[in-house]
């Protein structure tokens, strides 16, 4: 049996054709709040890993680009066009967390970045690191990669405010023009439109299956709520199976579809599962999940719930991937009350950088980063958020944690 080579393999990229020079430009956004605490530490760790792996042969040319408060202070814009252009030129970028500006005219900078850079797939690997406090009895059985569609669903931003004339008209049209009369609309109802398309659904499922093939994963679960939302979530599942059959030669065997991995001749099982059942099962028997492909909202909830199972979102990495560029990011927010105190946990951003190194094909450097993080946590070199769960463990600062990782590569 050709098993996954190591726990490291889950972060390997889904775009293996990327051609990377020996000194690639990587664009980075420091981020708001704790971004200025964690981003320099992430850069220090990545530089140390590259140096250890390649000496002077390969190194990253870091280029700071601006978004969020820093961009607004410098340019009067929350997300300047120069930033988007620089990320597109670099093809690879990494970002700290961004605050959502209140009254700034942008709904969410993160959503805007994903839309404008056409980063249609969000990839969230979730695995356990020994020594991280977790609510599960056997957290080590969680090793799941969530592929979440990034551009559609209820996140499309098509919403109508309760009481607005347009909203009232739409409600009236639904009743009269579209004969949706069996639904009761109380006064002051807001409306949202859920968009699920065939091309976006198929692109997401295709990427998830290709990842399963490349990384020798054994199962792909299509997660949906198609029993209730037949023409959106149900259609996602239907189109997903079309990809399985038409593009990967899948065949129905019992309750599953089976695809033969062309590299190993092993079978990858594809099944679909209703979202609420999936939430139960990932908690009760996480070992039966491997790769999950789902839409935006389900994926948002699922990836954070899974991250909590293995110790919280402070340590979960993430990537947003499109056809031409990829943006790696800390999955937590700006934690404003801890900003500037050199105490936040930089692991989420550091492990996102580890995914980035694998995406670039710099696997040796990625291995050093992972080894450093694993060893630091094992040695109870912990920032406050983890240290508080252990009696007698004094928390260390963000920068000291970075140094602890570098020493343990
Ligand atoms: P948050 O910033 O994630 O912080 C919530 C709590 O989580 C913190 O108070 C802290 O808990 C813990 N935490 C988060 N990151 C941590 C880290 N690296 N190290 C240690 N503890 C950490 O969530 P929020 O307060 O709801 O959001 C604040 C802002 O961030 C908002 O403007 C929101 O829009 C934005 N946001 C951005 C992103 C992104 O850029 N991807 C994602 C989510 C939210 P304790 O105080 O209990 O230790």
Short mmCIF file of C-alpha atoms and ligand atoms in Angstrom, two decimals:
data_model
loop_
_atom_site.label_atom_id
_atom_site.label_comp_id
_atom_site.label_asym_id
_atom_site.label_seq_id
_atom_site.Cartn_x
_atom_site.Cartn_y
_atom_site.Cartn_z
CA UNK A 1 0.00 0.00 0.00
CA UNK A 2 1.21 3.42 -0.88
CA UNK A 3 0.22 5.31 2.26
CA UNK A 4 0.52 9.05 2.62
CA UNK A 5 4.23 9.61 3.00
CA UNK A 6 3.95 11.61 6.23
CA UNK A 7 1.65 13.92 8.10
CA UNK A 8 3.39 16.77 6.26
CA UNK A 9 1.92 15.82 2.92
CA UNK A 10 -1.45 17.36 3.57
CA UNK A 11 -0.17 20.85 2.92
CA UNK A 12 1.22 20.11 -0.50
CA UNK A 13 -0.04 22.42 -3.20
CA UNK A 14 -2.87 21.82 -5.63
CA UNK A 15 -1.13 23.71 -8.43
CA UNK A 16 2.04 21.75 -8.98
CA UNK A 17 2.79 23.40 -12.34
CA UNK A 18 3.97 26.66 -10.72
CA UNK A 19 7.43 27.72 -11.97
CA UNK A 20 9.29 29.37 -9.12
CA UNK A 21 12.61 31.26 -9.55
CA UNK A 22 15.34 31.01 -6.91
CA UNK A 23 14.49 34.46 -5.48
CA UNK A 24 10.73 34.80 -5.96
CA UNK A 25 8.89 37.95 -4.94
CA UNK A 26 6.26 37.15 -2.35
CA UNK A 27 3.81 39.95 -1.59
CA UNK A 28 2.75 40.27 2.04
CA UNK A 29 0.12 42.23 3.91
CA UNK A 30 1.07 42.78 7.55
CA UNK A 31 -2.56 43.00 8.65
CA UNK A 32 -4.37 44.98 11.34
CA UNK A 33 -4.39 44.44 15.11
CA UNK A 34 -2.08 41.55 16.03
CA UNK A 35 -0.92 41.46 12.37
CA UNK A 36 2.07 43.64 13.29
CA UNK A 37 3.00 41.17 16.08
CA UNK A 38 2.71 37.95 14.09
CA UNK A 39 3.75 38.88 10.53
CA UNK A 40 7.41 39.79 11.25
CA UNK A 41 7.74 36.55 13.25
CA UNK A 42 6.32 34.53 10.33
CA UNK A 43 8.88 36.15 7.97
CA UNK A 44 11.72 35.42 10.40
CA UNK A 45 10.70 31.74 10.65
CA UNK A 46 10.33 31.33 6.87
CA UNK A 47 13.69 33.00 6.20
CA UNK A 48 15.37 30.74 8.77
CA UNK A 49 13.81 27.63 7.22
CA UNK A 50 14.86 28.65 3.68
CA UNK A 51 18.39 29.37 4.86
CA UNK A 52 18.61 26.00 6.60
CA UNK A 53 17.23 24.18 3.56
CA UNK A 54 18.99 26.02 0.73
CA UNK A 55 21.75 28.24 2.17
CA UNK A 56 22.05 31.20 -0.22
CA UNK A 57 20.69 29.24 -3.23
CA UNK A 58 17.06 30.16 -2.68
CA UNK A 59 15.45 32.96 -0.74
CA UNK A 60 12.25 34.95 -0.73
CA UNK A 61 12.20 38.58 -1.84
CA UNK A 62 9.49 39.91 0.49
CA UNK A 63 7.47 42.83 -0.88
CA UNK A 64 5.13 44.60 1.51
CA UNK A 65 1.80 45.66 0.03
CA UNK A 66 -0.93 47.48 1.88
CA UNK A 67 -4.52 46.72 2.81
CA UNK A 68 -6.69 47.60 5.78
CA UNK A 69 -5.89 50.35 8.25
CA UNK A 70 -2.27 50.75 7.13
CA UNK A 71 -3.39 51.24 3.51
CA UNK A 72 -6.09 53.69 4.57
CA UNK A 73 -3.62 55.75 6.60
CA UNK A 74 -1.14 55.84 3.69
CA UNK A 75 -3.46 56.20 0.69
CA UNK A 76 -7.00 56.91 1.87
CA UNK A 77 -8.12 53.56 0.43
CA UNK A 78 -8.74 50.31 2.28
CA UNK A 79 -7.71 48.10 -0.63
CA UNK A 80 -5.61 50.06 -3.17
CA UNK A 81 -5.42 48.88 -6.79
CA UNK A 82 -1.59 48.86 -6.48
CA UNK A 83 -1.94 46.08 -3.89
CA UNK A 84 -4.10 43.92 -6.17
CA UNK A 85 -1.72 44.54 -9.10
CA UNK A 86 1.34 43.63 -7.01
CA UNK A 87 -0.26 40.37 -5.81
CA UNK A 88 -1.22 39.48 -9.37
CA UNK A 89 2.35 40.13 -10.54
CA UNK A 90 3.85 38.06 -7.71
CA UNK A 91 1.29 35.21 -8.10
CA UNK A 92 1.93 34.35 -4.44
CA UNK A 93 0.99 36.40 -1.38
CA UNK A 94 0.45 35.98 2.34
CA UNK A 95 -1.57 38.12 4.69
CA UNK A 96 -2.19 38.76 8.36
CA UNK A 97 -5.75 39.39 9.57
CA UNK A 98 -7.67 42.44 8.38
CA UNK A 99 -10.29 44.31 10.39
CA UNK A 100 -13.57 44.92 8.63
CA UNK A 101 -13.75 48.73 8.36
CA UNK A 102 -16.92 50.04 9.98
CA UNK A 103 -18.60 52.48 7.63
CA UNK A 104 -15.67 52.15 5.21
CA UNK A 105 -17.82 51.26 2.23
CA UNK A 106 -16.33 47.74 1.93
CA UNK A 107 -18.33 44.84 3.32
CA UNK A 108 -15.25 42.76 4.06
CA UNK A 109 -11.71 43.26 2.81
CA UNK A 110 -11.15 39.51 2.88
CA UNK A 111 -14.18 38.85 0.70
CA UNK A 112 -13.14 41.73 -1.62
CA UNK A 113 -9.62 40.29 -1.98
CA UNK A 114 -10.98 36.84 -2.83
CA UNK A 115 -13.44 38.24 -5.37
CA UNK A 116 -11.08 40.68 -7.05
CA UNK A 117 -8.20 38.22 -7.33
CA UNK A 118 -10.60 35.45 -8.42
CA UNK A 119 -9.45 33.17 -5.63
CA UNK A 120 -12.30 30.71 -5.96
CA UNK A 121 -11.08 27.93 -3.72
CA UNK A 122 -10.43 28.19 -0.01
CA UNK A 123 -8.30 25.34 1.28
CA UNK A 124 -8.18 24.64 5.01
CA UNK A 125 -6.13 21.64 6.19
CA UNK A 126 -7.01 20.62 9.73
CA UNK A 127 -4.74 18.31 11.66
CA UNK A 128 -3.65 17.85 15.25
CA UNK A 129 -0.31 18.95 16.69
CA UNK A 130 0.85 16.92 19.68
CA UNK A 131 0.61 18.96 22.85
CA UNK A 132 -2.11 21.37 21.70
CA UNK A 133 -5.03 21.41 24.16
CA UNK A 134 -8.12 19.92 22.46
CA UNK A 135 -11.66 19.06 23.60
CA UNK A 136 -11.52 15.67 21.81
CA UNK A 137 -10.45 12.36 23.39
CA UNK A 138 -8.54 11.39 20.26
CA UNK A 139 -7.76 14.63 18.40
CA UNK A 140 -4.98 12.88 16.48
CA UNK A 141 -7.65 11.19 14.37
CA UNK A 142 -8.50 14.53 12.73
CA UNK A 143 -6.65 14.88 9.43
CA UNK A 144 -9.06 16.54 7.03
CA UNK A 145 -8.62 19.05 4.21
CA UNK A 146 -11.64 21.26 3.57
CA UNK A 147 -12.11 22.71 0.07
CA UNK A 148 -14.62 25.54 0.26
CA UNK A 149 -16.01 27.41 -2.73
CA UNK A 150 -15.14 31.05 -2.15
CA UNK A 151 -17.07 33.17 -4.61
CA UNK A 152 -20.75 32.19 -4.48
CA UNK A 153 -23.52 31.08 -2.14
CA UNK A 154 -25.13 33.49 0.25
CA UNK A 155 -21.79 35.40 0.27
CA UNK A 156 -22.47 36.83 -3.18
CA UNK A 157 -23.72 39.95 -1.42
CA UNK A 158 -27.15 40.00 -3.08
CA UNK A 159 -29.20 41.17 -0.13
CA UNK A 160 -32.19 43.41 0.31
CA UNK A 161 -32.80 45.35 3.50
CA UNK A 162 -36.11 44.89 5.32
CA UNK A 163 -38.42 47.79 4.61
CA UNK A 164 -36.52 49.09 1.54
CA UNK A 165 -38.69 49.71 -1.51
CA UNK A 166 -36.71 47.21 -3.59
CA UNK A 167 -37.14 44.54 -0.94
CA UNK A 168 -40.89 45.17 -0.72
CA UNK A 169 -41.13 44.96 -4.52
CA UNK A 170 -39.22 41.70 -4.62
CA UNK A 171 -41.48 40.19 -1.95
CA UNK A 172 -44.51 41.32 -3.88
CA UNK A 173 -43.08 39.90 -7.16
CA UNK A 174 -42.28 36.59 -5.46
CA UNK A 175 -45.90 36.30 -4.42
CA UNK A 176 -47.48 37.47 -7.66
CA UNK A 177 -45.07 37.06 -10.62
CA UNK A 178 -43.30 33.92 -9.37
CA UNK A 179 -46.27 32.46 -7.44
CA UNK A 180 -44.19 31.78 -4.34
CA UNK A 181 -47.32 32.17 -2.29
CA UNK A 182 -46.93 29.29 0.14
CA UNK A 183 -44.35 31.23 2.12
CA UNK A 184 -45.30 33.68 4.82
CA UNK A 185 -43.31 36.91 4.71
CA UNK A 186 -43.78 38.80 7.98
CA UNK A 187 -43.55 42.57 7.75
CA UNK A 188 -39.93 43.71 7.92
CA UNK A 189 -38.41 40.71 6.16
CA UNK A 190 -34.97 41.07 4.64
CA UNK A 191 -34.05 38.91 1.65
CA UNK A 192 -30.82 37.26 0.51
CA UNK A 193 -30.17 35.46 -2.75
CA UNK A 194 -28.13 32.27 -2.81
CA UNK A 195 -26.15 31.71 -6.01
CA UNK A 196 -24.66 28.29 -6.85
CA UNK A 197 -23.42 27.83 -10.40
CA UNK A 198 -22.35 24.80 -12.40
CA UNK A 199 -18.89 26.17 -13.41
CA UNK A 200 -17.91 27.23 -9.87
CA UNK A 201 -19.23 24.01 -8.29
CA UNK A 202 -17.42 21.86 -10.84
CA UNK A 203 -14.17 23.84 -10.50
CA UNK A 204 -14.22 23.33 -6.72
CA UNK A 205 -14.96 19.60 -6.86
CA UNK A 206 -12.35 19.15 -9.61
CA UNK A 207 -9.69 20.79 -7.43
CA UNK A 208 -10.62 18.68 -4.40
CA UNK A 209 -10.48 15.42 -6.37
CA UNK A 210 -7.19 16.37 -8.05
CA UNK A 211 -5.77 17.09 -4.59
CA UNK A 212 -6.96 13.65 -3.37
CA UNK A 213 -5.23 12.04 -6.36
CA UNK A 214 -1.97 14.01 -5.96
CA UNK A 215 -1.79 13.46 -2.21
CA UNK A 216 -2.96 9.86 -2.21
CA UNK A 217 -6.02 10.59 -0.13
CA UNK A 218 -8.70 7.90 0.06
CA UNK A 219 -12.03 9.70 0.35
CA UNK A 220 -13.79 12.80 -0.89
CA UNK A 221 -17.08 13.90 0.72
CA UNK A 222 -19.40 16.33 -1.08
CA UNK A 223 -21.18 18.18 1.73
CA UNK A 224 -24.51 19.86 0.98
CA UNK A 225 -28.01 20.56 2.22
CA UNK A 226 -29.65 19.44 -1.02
CA UNK A 227 -32.53 17.73 0.77
CA UNK A 228 -33.89 21.22 1.48
CA UNK A 229 -32.25 23.54 -1.10
CA UNK A 230 -32.59 21.35 -4.16
CA UNK A 231 -31.65 23.75 -6.94
CA UNK A 232 -28.60 25.22 -5.20
CA UNK A 233 -27.05 22.78 -2.71
CA UNK A 234 -28.66 19.77 -4.43
CA UNK A 235 -27.36 20.98 -7.78
CA UNK A 236 -23.84 21.30 -6.30
CA UNK A 237 -23.94 17.62 -5.40
CA UNK A 238 -25.31 16.63 -8.81
CA UNK A 239 -22.63 18.65 -10.67
CA UNK A 240 -19.99 17.24 -8.33
CA UNK A 241 -20.90 13.69 -9.34
CA UNK A 242 -20.83 14.75 -13.00
CA UNK A 243 -17.18 15.75 -12.49
CA UNK A 244 -16.51 12.41 -10.78
CA UNK A 245 -17.96 10.42 -13.70
CA UNK A 246 -17.21 12.58 -16.76
CA UNK A 247 -13.73 13.87 -15.84
CA UNK A 248 -12.26 11.24 -13.51
CA UNK A 249 -13.95 8.08 -14.83
CA UNK A 250 -15.77 7.42 -11.54
CA UNK A 251 -18.21 4.52 -11.30
CA UNK A 252 -21.03 3.86 -8.87
CA UNK A 253 -20.32 0.91 -6.58
CA UNK A 254 -22.96 0.36 -3.89
CA UNK A 255 -23.63 3.66 -2.14
CA UNK A 256 -20.41 5.32 -3.34
CA UNK A 257 -18.67 6.43 -6.46
CA UNK A 258 -15.18 5.06 -6.96
CA UNK A 259 -12.30 6.69 -8.82
CA UNK A 260 -9.07 4.86 -9.54
CA UNK A 261 -6.05 6.97 -8.61
CA UNK A 262 -4.00 6.97 -11.84
CA UNK A 263 -0.71 7.25 -9.88
CA UNK A 264 -1.28 4.41 -7.41
CA UNK A 265 -4.23 2.43 -8.86
CA UNK A 266 -5.82 2.71 -5.43
CA UNK A 267 -9.49 3.55 -5.04
CA UNK A 268 -10.73 6.97 -3.96
CA UNK A 269 -14.27 6.80 -2.61
CA UNK A 270 -16.57 9.74 -3.30
CA UNK A 271 -19.79 10.11 -1.37
CA UNK A 272 -22.15 12.93 -0.51
CA UNK A 273 -23.37 13.77 2.93
CA UNK A 274 -25.99 16.16 4.25
CA UNK A 275 -24.35 19.08 6.07
CA UNK A 276 -26.01 18.58 9.47
CA UNK A 277 -25.09 14.88 9.51
CA UNK A 278 -21.56 15.84 8.50
CA UNK A 279 -21.23 18.10 11.56
CA UNK A 280 -22.14 15.14 13.79
CA UNK A 281 -19.88 12.70 12.03
CA UNK A 282 -16.74 14.88 11.95
CA UNK A 283 -17.08 15.11 15.73
CA UNK A 284 -17.99 11.48 16.45
CA UNK A 285 -15.78 9.70 13.89
CA UNK A 286 -13.37 12.20 12.30
CA UNK A 287 -11.14 9.38 11.06
CA UNK A 288 -13.73 8.54 8.39
CA UNK A 289 -13.20 11.92 6.68
CA UNK A 290 -10.30 12.82 4.43
CA UNK A 291 -11.09 15.55 1.85
CA UNK A 292 -14.28 17.60 2.07
CA UNK A 293 -15.64 19.65 -0.86
CA UNK A 294 -18.44 22.06 -0.13
CA UNK A 295 -19.96 25.48 -0.75
CA UNK A 296 -19.11 28.76 0.91
CA UNK A 297 -21.32 28.87 4.01
CA UNK A 298 -21.08 25.16 4.91
CA UNK A 299 -17.32 25.39 4.40
CA UNK A 300 -17.02 28.46 6.58
CA UNK A 301 -18.77 26.77 9.52
CA UNK A 302 -17.15 23.37 9.00
CA UNK A 303 -13.56 24.57 8.77
CA UNK A 304 -13.82 26.61 11.98
CA UNK A 305 -15.65 23.81 13.83
CA UNK A 306 -12.98 21.33 12.75
CA UNK A 307 -10.21 23.73 13.72
CA UNK A 308 -11.76 24.00 17.19
CA UNK A 309 -11.65 20.19 17.51
CA UNK A 310 -7.87 20.25 17.23
CA UNK A 311 -7.19 23.25 19.44
CA UNK A 312 -8.77 26.36 18.00
CA UNK A 313 -8.41 28.70 15.09
CA UNK A 314 -5.29 30.29 16.59
CA UNK A 315 -3.29 27.51 14.91
CA UNK A 316 -5.30 26.69 11.75
CA UNK A 317 -3.74 27.68 8.42
CA UNK A 318 -5.56 28.63 5.23
CA UNK A 319 -5.11 29.42 1.57
CA UNK A 320 -7.23 31.03 -1.12
CA UNK A 321 -6.34 29.65 -4.51
CA UNK A 322 -7.27 30.76 -8.02
CA UNK A 323 -6.07 29.87 -11.49
CA UNK A 324 -3.31 32.48 -11.51
CA UNK A 325 -2.54 33.39 -7.91
CA UNK A 326 -2.74 32.16 -4.36
CA UNK A 327 -3.15 34.10 -1.14
CA UNK A 328 -2.20 32.37 2.11
CA UNK A 329 -3.68 33.74 5.32
CA UNK A 330 -4.07 33.51 9.06
CA UNK A 331 -7.59 32.23 9.65
CA UNK A 332 -8.23 34.14 12.88
CA UNK A 333 -9.11 37.82 13.15
CA UNK A 334 -7.20 40.87 14.37
CA UNK A 335 -7.77 40.14 18.12
CA UNK A 336 -7.63 43.91 18.83
CA UNK A 337 -7.36 43.56 22.62
CA UNK A 338 -4.04 41.73 22.23
CA UNK A 339 -2.62 43.98 19.48
CA UNK A 340 0.87 45.41 19.95
CA UNK A 341 1.54 43.35 23.09
CA UNK A 342 3.87 40.76 21.54
CA UNK A 343 1.73 37.96 23.00
CA UNK A 344 -0.47 36.62 20.17
CA UNK A 345 0.05 33.14 18.75
CA UNK A 346 1.61 33.38 15.25
CA UNK A 347 1.10 29.65 14.46
CA UNK A 348 -1.82 30.12 12.06
CA UNK A 349 0.19 32.51 9.90
CA UNK A 350 3.38 30.45 10.18
CA UNK A 351 1.56 27.26 9.12
CA UNK A 352 -0.08 29.20 6.26
CA UNK A 353 3.46 30.12 5.18
CA UNK A 354 4.31 26.43 5.40
CA UNK A 355 1.45 25.70 2.95
CA UNK A 356 2.81 28.50 0.77
CA UNK A 357 6.30 26.96 0.68
CA UNK A 358 4.81 23.64 -0.43
CA UNK A 359 2.71 25.43 -3.05
CA UNK A 360 6.01 26.85 -4.36
CA UNK A 361 7.55 23.38 -4.35
CA UNK A 362 9.99 24.35 -1.56
CA UNK A 363 9.15 21.24 0.45
CA UNK A 364 12.45 21.05 2.34
CA UNK A 365 11.92 24.53 3.81
CA UNK A 366 8.27 23.66 4.53
CA UNK A 367 9.39 20.54 6.41
CA UNK A 368 11.73 22.64 8.58
CA UNK A 369 8.92 25.05 9.47
CA UNK A 370 6.61 22.19 10.40
CA UNK A 371 9.31 20.44 12.41
CA UNK A 372 10.10 23.67 14.29
CA UNK A 373 6.44 24.25 15.18
CA UNK A 374 5.88 20.63 16.24
CA UNK A 375 8.99 20.59 18.41
CA UNK A 376 8.30 23.98 20.01
CA UNK A 377 4.78 22.90 20.99
CA UNK A 378 6.06 19.54 22.24
CA UNK A 379 8.63 21.36 24.40
CA UNK A 380 5.79 23.46 25.87
CA UNK A 381 7.17 26.65 24.37
CA UNK A 382 3.70 28.17 24.23
CA UNK A 383 2.09 31.57 23.80
CA UNK A 384 -0.53 32.61 26.35
CA UNK A 385 -3.51 31.09 24.53
CA UNK A 386 -2.13 27.54 24.83
CA UNK A 387 -0.04 27.97 27.99
CA UNK A 388 -3.17 28.82 30.01
CA UNK A 389 -4.36 25.23 29.66
CA UNK A 390 -1.27 23.81 31.38
CA UNK A 391 -0.42 24.18 35.03
CA UNK A 392 3.13 25.43 35.60
CA UNK A 393 3.75 26.49 31.98
CA UNK A 394 4.71 30.16 31.67
CA UNK A 395 3.60 31.77 28.42
CA UNK A 396 6.27 33.12 26.10
CA UNK A 397 6.01 36.12 23.79
CA UNK A 398 5.22 36.00 20.06
CA UNK A 399 8.83 36.78 19.17
CA UNK A 400 10.24 34.27 21.69
CA UNK A 401 7.96 31.61 20.21
CA UNK A 402 9.32 32.45 16.74
CA UNK A 403 12.87 32.02 18.06
CA UNK A 404 11.89 28.74 19.76
CA UNK A 405 10.66 27.45 16.37
CA UNK A 406 13.86 28.56 14.56
CA UNK A 407 16.03 26.81 17.19
CA UNK A 408 14.10 23.55 16.81
CA UNK A 409 14.16 23.14 13.01
P1 LIG B 1 -10.58 37.32 16.46
O1 LIG B 1 -9.82 38.53 16.05
O2 LIG B 1 -10.21 36.04 15.81
O3 LIG B 1 -10.37 37.21 18.04
C1 LIG B 1 -11.24 36.51 18.89
C2 LIG B 1 -10.44 35.89 20.04
O4 LIG B 1 -9.76 34.75 19.54
C3 LIG B 1 -9.34 36.75 20.64
O5 LIG B 1 -9.82 37.68 21.57
C4 LIG B 1 -8.46 35.67 21.24
O6 LIG B 1 -9.15 35.08 22.37
C5 LIG B 1 -8.50 34.60 20.17
N1 LIG B 1 -7.44 34.75 19.15
C6 LIG B 1 -7.59 35.02 17.84
N2 LIG B 1 -6.42 34.99 17.22
C7 LIG B 1 -5.49 34.72 18.15
C8 LIG B 1 -4.07 34.56 18.11
N3 LIG B 1 -3.37 34.64 16.97
N4 LIG B 1 -3.43 34.30 19.26
C9 LIG B 1 -4.10 34.16 20.40
N5 LIG B 1 -5.45 34.31 20.49
C10 LIG B 1 -6.13 34.57 19.38
O7 LIG B 1 -12.15 37.55 16.22
P2 LIG B 1 -13.04 38.87 16.36
O8 LIG B 1 -12.69 39.54 17.65
O9 LIG B 1 -14.42 38.40 16.15
O10 LIG B 1 -12.64 39.79 15.14
C11 LIG B 1 -11.83 40.95 15.24
C12 LIG B 1 -11.68 41.57 13.85
O11 LIG B 1 -11.03 40.63 12.97
C13 LIG B 1 -12.98 41.97 13.15
O12 LIG B 1 -12.81 43.22 12.50
C14 LIG B 1 -13.19 40.87 12.11
O13 LIG B 1 -13.91 41.33 11.00
C15 LIG B 1 -11.76 40.55 11.74
N6 LIG B 1 -11.55 39.19 11.18
C16 LIG B 1 -10.65 39.05 10.19
C17 LIG B 1 -10.37 37.79 9.68
C18 LIG B 1 -9.34 37.67 8.59
O14 LIG B 1 -8.68 38.66 8.26
N7 LIG B 1 -9.17 36.50 7.98
C19 LIG B 1 -11.01 36.66 10.20
C20 LIG B 1 -11.91 36.81 11.26
C21 LIG B 1 -12.18 38.10 11.75
P3 LIG B 1 -8.79 35.32 23.90
O15 LIG B 1 -8.84 36.79 24.13
O16 LIG B 1 -9.82 34.54 24.62
O17 LIG B 1 -7.43 34.77 24.15
#
